[in-house]
Structure formats: structure tokens, C-alpha cells
Amino acid sequence: DGGITQSPKYLFRKEGQNVTLSCEQNLNHDAMYWYRQDPGQGLRLIYYSQIVNDFQKGDIAEGYSVSREKKESFPLTVTSAQKNPTAFYLCASTPGTGANQPQHFGDGTRLSIL
Amino acid sequence: GQNIDQPTEMTATEGAIVQINCTYQTSGFNGLFWYQQHAGEAPTFLSYNVLDGLEEKGRFSSFLSRSKGYSYLLLKELQMKDSASYLCAVHGGATNKLIFGTGTLLAVQP
């Protein structure tokens, strides 16, 4: 079955450390997205990519970086510059960028600070 | 600015009907989505409205009024498994991105 796989499910980061969250999809979707979800807040867009080798900043990109070297993969790095990284991170994809295309989400990665 | 409002929490009884409201103010509009999210899990797509009116899909229906910036999700014949957060999201035309509300946590009681 096609879908989006995020790993790991739980991740712990030490102070000053960079960590990378994996997101892989086998849906043949062009567009991929990273969201952050905090209690009491809606999903907030970190970065998105509409096509391979291209990506744009979302609303809260500071302290994060991404790459899109392959269509299937859109890893997110949480850098030491992100001072409040504890959150639930969700990766999503859509076939293209049409407004009527629902986003397919992965199961998320919960990141905590040690 | 961009703003989406939903009630934070609602409680309903098994077998009953519940309506979850969503109001929005966005710079553009290309459609409104409803997602269901169980605790610690991925959001799953429920419905999409771009034209005014009611869209029915089994026990779930969604309504849109673009002139009022208003939508609701109607859940009928509630089941315990419907206990979840319900997320309203607007596709803002100018930004071509989804803007999410904070979600409504629905608790279904026996």
C-alpha cells in the first residue's frame, strides 16, 4: 500500500545537537510539506517543496533546514538554532499543488529535549 | 491577517448529532478542508468544500458559506470512535498554502 513513512516515531535531542527527521513517500506525489504541531495550536507550516530540488520556507522556518534531492524523500533537520524544538512533527504530501488536493499525512515524529 | 476559529472542546452523547463550527478570515480562498485526528496519530481527510452548500458523506456532512466565512462539520449517529480532534483548514489562494485552525477536541460519552 502507498503511504508516507516518518521515522523515528520518538526522538530525543540534547542541547546544541542537530537532529534529522525522515519522511519518505511512495505515492509518487510531487509536493511535500513539514508541519509542527504544539498543544493548543494549529498545524504550522515549516517548509514545503513543490518539486524535486526546490523548496520554500513556510511560516516558521527559522532553526530548521530541508532538502529535496529525491522525489520520495523530504528530510527535516532541526538545528541547534531552534530553541524550542519540543513538538509533534508531521510530514505530508499532495499529488501536485492544486487547491482541491487533500494532504496525506505520515504518523508523525515526537521530538523532545533531554 | 489570516485567522481560523473553532471551539476548543465539545462533548456529545453516543448516538446523537454534533455540529462543529469553523469561521475564517483569509486573504484568499480556494477551498476548506476538514480532517480528523486521533491523539498521537496522523490527521486523516474527511471533506473538502469549495462551493456554498452541503456535502454529505455517510455519517459526516460539511457545509460552507463563503459570504459568511463559515463552515460546519456535522457528525450523525455518534460512535465512541468519533472521539478525536477535528481540524478545519483553509486553502488561502494568495499563498497557495493550507492554514489550520487549532482544532476542536470532541469527546463522545456513553
Tab-separated table of C-alpha atoms in Angstrom:
chain	number	residue	atom	x	y	z
A	1	ASP	CA	0.000	0.000	0.000
A	2	GLY	CA	1.190	3.526	-0.771
A	3	GLY	CA	1.754	5.960	2.020
A	4	ILE	CA	4.057	8.262	3.933
A	5	THR	CA	6.557	6.893	6.411
A	6	GLN	CA	8.079	9.046	9.109
A	7	SER	CA	10.885	7.888	11.334
A	8	PRO	CA	11.672	7.660	14.105
A	9	LYS	CA	8.372	7.814	15.985
A	10	TYR	CA	10.109	9.289	19.056
A	11	LEU	CA	13.335	11.301	19.071
A	12	PHE	CA	15.338	12.933	21.818
A	13	ARG	CA	17.728	15.805	21.288
A	14	LYS	CA	20.489	17.060	23.502
A	15	GLU	CA	21.226	20.753	23.851
A	16	GLY	CA	23.291	22.052	20.912
A	17	GLN	CA	22.629	18.996	18.768
A	18	ASN	CA	21.195	18.821	15.270
A	19	VAL	CA	18.727	16.020	14.556
A	20	THR	CA	17.171	14.866	11.289
A	21	LEU	CA	13.620	13.588	10.876
A	22	SER	CA	12.971	11.269	7.979
A	23	CYS	CA	9.976	11.425	5.640
A	24	GLU	CA	9.564	9.013	2.725
A	25	GLN	CA	6.560	8.620	0.403
A	26	ASN	CA	5.762	6.060	-2.282
A	27	LEU	CA	2.662	7.836	-3.572
A	28	ASN	CA	4.536	9.441	-6.488
A	29	HIS	CA	3.484	12.849	-5.153
A	30	ASP	CA	5.271	15.972	-6.355
A	31	ALA	CA	4.622	18.197	-3.337
A	32	MET	CA	5.725	17.557	0.246
A	33	TYR	CA	5.303	19.538	3.456
A	34	TRP	CA	6.577	19.703	7.036
A	35	TYR	CA	4.333	20.900	9.859
A	36	ARG	CA	4.851	21.411	13.544
A	37	GLN	CA	2.000	20.755	15.988
A	38	ASP	CA	2.014	22.157	19.536
A	39	PRO	CA	-0.719	21.722	22.163
A	40	GLY	CA	-3.465	24.299	21.746
A	41	GLN	CA	-2.144	25.452	18.377
A	42	GLY	CA	-2.964	24.551	14.835
A	43	LEU	CA	-0.519	22.891	12.493
A	44	ARG	CA	2.116	25.409	11.415
A	45	LEU	CA	3.998	25.079	8.147
A	46	ILE	CA	7.786	24.855	8.432
A	47	TYR	CA	8.914	24.148	4.847
A	48	TYR	CA	7.354	22.842	1.672
A	49	SER	CA	8.580	21.542	-1.646
A	50	GLN	CA	6.563	21.576	-4.846
A	51	ILE	CA	9.100	19.677	-6.927
A	52	VAL	CA	12.431	17.902	-6.632
A	53	ASN	CA	15.424	20.170	-5.936
A	54	ASP	CA	13.187	23.059	-4.908
A	55	PHE	CA	11.728	24.102	-1.560
A	56	GLN	CA	10.330	27.199	0.138
A	57	LYS	CA	10.128	28.483	3.684
A	58	GLY	CA	6.836	28.246	5.471
A	59	ASP	CA	5.657	30.368	8.372
A	60	ILE	CA	8.148	29.136	10.999
A	61	ALA	CA	11.290	28.093	9.088
A	62	GLU	CA	13.859	29.611	11.486
A	63	GLY	CA	16.016	26.929	13.085
A	64	TYR	CA	15.069	24.276	10.521
A	65	SER	CA	16.514	23.109	7.211
A	66	VAL	CA	15.346	20.676	4.499
A	67	SER	CA	16.497	19.068	1.282
A	68	ARG	CA	14.628	17.508	-1.642
A	69	GLU	CA	17.161	15.542	-3.640
A	70	LYS	CA	14.715	12.754	-4.485
A	71	LYS	CA	11.008	12.857	-5.195
A	72	GLU	CA	10.334	10.286	-2.487
A	73	SER	CA	12.262	11.920	0.329
A	74	PHE	CA	11.970	15.204	2.234
A	75	PRO	CA	14.081	15.098	5.417
A	76	LEU	CA	13.838	17.843	8.031
A	77	THR	CA	16.817	18.875	10.157
A	78	VAL	CA	16.116	20.573	13.466
A	79	THR	CA	19.221	22.635	14.168
A	80	SER	CA	20.606	23.867	17.460
A	81	ALA	CA	19.322	27.320	16.460
A	82	GLN	CA	15.753	26.105	17.121
A	83	LYS	CA	15.452	26.944	20.802
A	84	ASN	CA	12.091	25.324	21.426
A	85	PRO	CA	12.065	22.151	19.328
A	86	THR	CA	9.814	20.018	21.542
A	87	ALA	CA	6.751	19.288	19.399
A	88	PHE	CA	4.965	16.754	17.213
A	89	TYR	CA	6.272	16.953	13.637
A	90	LEU	CA	4.083	15.899	10.717
A	91	CYS	CA	5.112	15.325	7.125
A	92	ALA	CA	2.514	15.464	4.364
A	93	SER	CA	2.281	15.205	0.594
A	94	THR	CA	-0.072	16.049	-2.281
A	95	PRO	CA	-0.043	14.890	-5.912
A	96	GLY	CA	0.570	18.460	-7.087
A	97	THR	CA	-0.211	21.949	-5.870
A	98	GLY	CA	-3.897	22.127	-6.782
A	99	ALA	CA	-6.061	23.645	-4.072
A	100	ASN	CA	-8.527	20.748	-4.068
A	101	GLN	CA	-5.926	18.102	-3.232
A	102	PRO	CA	-6.133	16.823	0.365
A	103	GLN	CA	-2.867	16.352	2.156
A	104	HIS	CA	-1.794	12.828	3.057
A	105	PHE	CA	-0.024	12.762	6.413
A	106	GLY	CA	2.574	10.493	7.945
A	107	ASP	CA	2.189	9.215	11.517
A	108	GLY	CA	4.460	11.899	12.919
A	109	THR	CA	7.643	12.146	14.952
A	110	ARG	CA	7.539	13.359	18.545
A	111	LEU	CA	10.701	15.287	19.384
A	112	SER	CA	11.724	16.002	22.963
A	113	ILE	CA	14.687	17.728	24.615
A	114	LEU	CA	16.872	15.781	27.024
B	1	GLY	CA	-4.396	38.756	8.598
B	2	GLN	CA	-5.246	35.092	8.447
B	3	ASN	CA	-7.443	33.667	11.160
B	4	ILE	CA	-9.421	30.466	11.660
B	5	ASP	CA	-11.600	29.962	14.744
B	6	GLN	CA	-13.021	26.731	16.125
B	7	PRO	CA	-14.315	25.824	19.587
B	8	THR	CA	-11.592	24.236	21.683
B	9	GLU	CA	-13.628	21.363	23.098
B	10	MET	CA	-17.073	19.788	22.705
B	11	THR	CA	-18.846	16.907	24.386
B	12	ALA	CA	-21.641	14.819	22.908
B	13	THR	CA	-23.501	11.576	23.607
B	14	GLU	CA	-23.170	8.341	21.702
B	15	GLY	CA	-25.885	8.081	19.041
B	16	ALA	CA	-26.514	11.839	18.963
B	17	ILE	CA	-25.675	14.524	16.383
B	18	VAL	CA	-22.971	17.163	16.858
B	19	GLN	CA	-22.084	20.237	14.810
B	20	ILE	CA	-18.550	21.650	14.892
B	21	ASN	CA	-18.283	25.219	13.630
B	22	CYS	CA	-15.398	26.963	11.900
B	23	THR	CA	-15.143	30.626	10.942
B	24	TYR	CA	-12.326	32.018	8.858
B	25	GLN	CA	-10.796	35.263	7.657
B	26	THR	CA	-8.160	34.761	4.979
B	27	SER	CA	-6.680	36.878	2.216
B	28	GLY	CA	-7.753	34.344	-0.395
B	29	PHE	CA	-9.971	31.274	-0.573
B	30	ASN	CA	-9.575	28.177	-2.681
B	31	GLY	CA	-11.415	25.686	-0.520
B	32	LEU	CA	-11.907	24.416	3.025
B	33	PHE	CA	-10.886	21.030	4.410
B	34	TRP	CA	-11.921	19.066	7.485
B	35	TYR	CA	-9.559	16.497	8.980
B	36	GLN	CA	-9.950	14.047	11.859
B	37	GLN	CA	-7.010	13.437	14.169
B	38	HIS	CA	-6.906	10.842	16.946
B	39	ALA	CA	-4.426	11.554	19.745
B	40	GLY	CA	-0.835	10.951	18.670
B	41	GLU	CA	-1.833	9.963	15.146
B	42	ALA	CA	-1.841	11.488	11.682
B	43	PRO	CA	-4.724	13.696	10.560
B	44	THR	CA	-6.981	11.958	8.050
B	45	PHE	CA	-9.009	13.717	5.365
B	46	LEU	CA	-12.768	13.974	5.907
B	47	SER	CA	-14.166	16.523	3.450
B	48	TYR	CA	-13.487	19.384	1.046
B	49	ASN	CA	-15.822	22.298	0.232
B	50	VAL	CA	-15.162	24.997	-2.335
B	51	LEU	CA	-18.728	25.918	-3.315
B	52	ASP	CA	-21.522	27.008	-0.982
B	53	GLY	CA	-23.732	24.275	0.319
B	54	LEU	CA	-23.742	20.913	1.997
B	55	GLU	CA	-21.544	17.947	1.089
B	56	GLU	CA	-22.707	14.633	2.548
B	57	LYS	CA	-20.500	11.601	3.004
B	58	GLY	CA	-22.037	8.861	5.108
B	59	ARG	CA	-22.383	9.909	8.740
B	60	PHE	CA	-20.343	13.054	8.104
B	61	SER	CA	-21.513	16.201	6.300
B	62	SER	CA	-19.777	19.534	5.770
B	63	PHE	CA	-21.334	22.892	4.976
B	64	LEU	CA	-19.783	26.050	3.547
B	65	SER	CA	-20.933	29.666	3.263
B	66	ARG	CA	-18.243	31.720	1.545
B	67	SER	CA	-20.058	35.025	2.044
B	68	LYS	CA	-20.131	34.446	5.801
B	69	GLY	CA	-16.666	32.869	6.067
B	70	TYR	CA	-18.289	29.942	7.827
B	71	SER	CA	-18.265	26.177	7.713
B	72	TYR	CA	-19.506	23.372	9.909
B	73	LEU	CA	-18.903	19.658	10.187
B	74	LEU	CA	-21.940	17.591	11.138
B	75	LEU	CA	-21.458	14.159	12.669
B	76	LYS	CA	-24.519	11.921	12.931
B	77	GLU	CA	-25.117	8.715	14.891
B	78	LEU	CA	-22.068	9.392	17.003
B	79	GLN	CA	-19.868	6.469	17.948
B	80	MET	CA	-17.231	6.251	20.657
B	81	LYS	CA	-14.540	6.018	17.982
B	82	ASP	CA	-15.510	9.525	16.808
B	83	SER	CA	-13.762	10.927	19.898
B	84	ALA	CA	-10.909	12.869	18.282
B	85	SER	CA	-9.760	16.338	17.279
B	86	TYR	CA	-11.383	17.853	14.201
B	87	LEU	CA	-9.229	20.282	12.244
B	88	CYS	CA	-10.586	22.969	9.942
B	89	ALA	CA	-8.125	24.177	7.280
B	90	VAL	CA	-8.490	26.818	4.578
B	91	HIS	CA	-6.535	26.851	1.342
B	92	GLY	CA	-5.540	30.510	1.108
B	93	GLY	CA	-5.480	31.414	-2.567
B	94	ALA	CA	-2.872	34.148	-2.305
B	95	THR	CA	-0.354	31.950	-0.513
B	96	ASN	CA	-1.322	28.608	-2.048
B	97	LYS	CA	-0.897	27.054	1.386
B	98	LEU	CA	-3.174	25.429	3.932
B	99	ILE	CA	-3.957	27.429	7.071
B	100	PHE	CA	-5.102	25.305	10.007
B	101	GLY	CA	-7.348	26.133	12.912
B	102	THR	CA	-6.382	24.953	16.383
B	103	GLY	CA	-8.776	22.012	16.194
B	104	THR	CA	-11.840	21.007	18.210
B	105	LEU	CA	-11.442	18.128	20.651
B	106	LEU	CA	-14.655	16.099	20.624
B	107	ALA	CA	-15.405	13.719	23.488
B	108	VAL	CA	-18.197	11.204	22.863
B	109	GLN	CA	-19.719	9.872	26.072
B	110	PRO	CA	-21.785	6.685	26.539
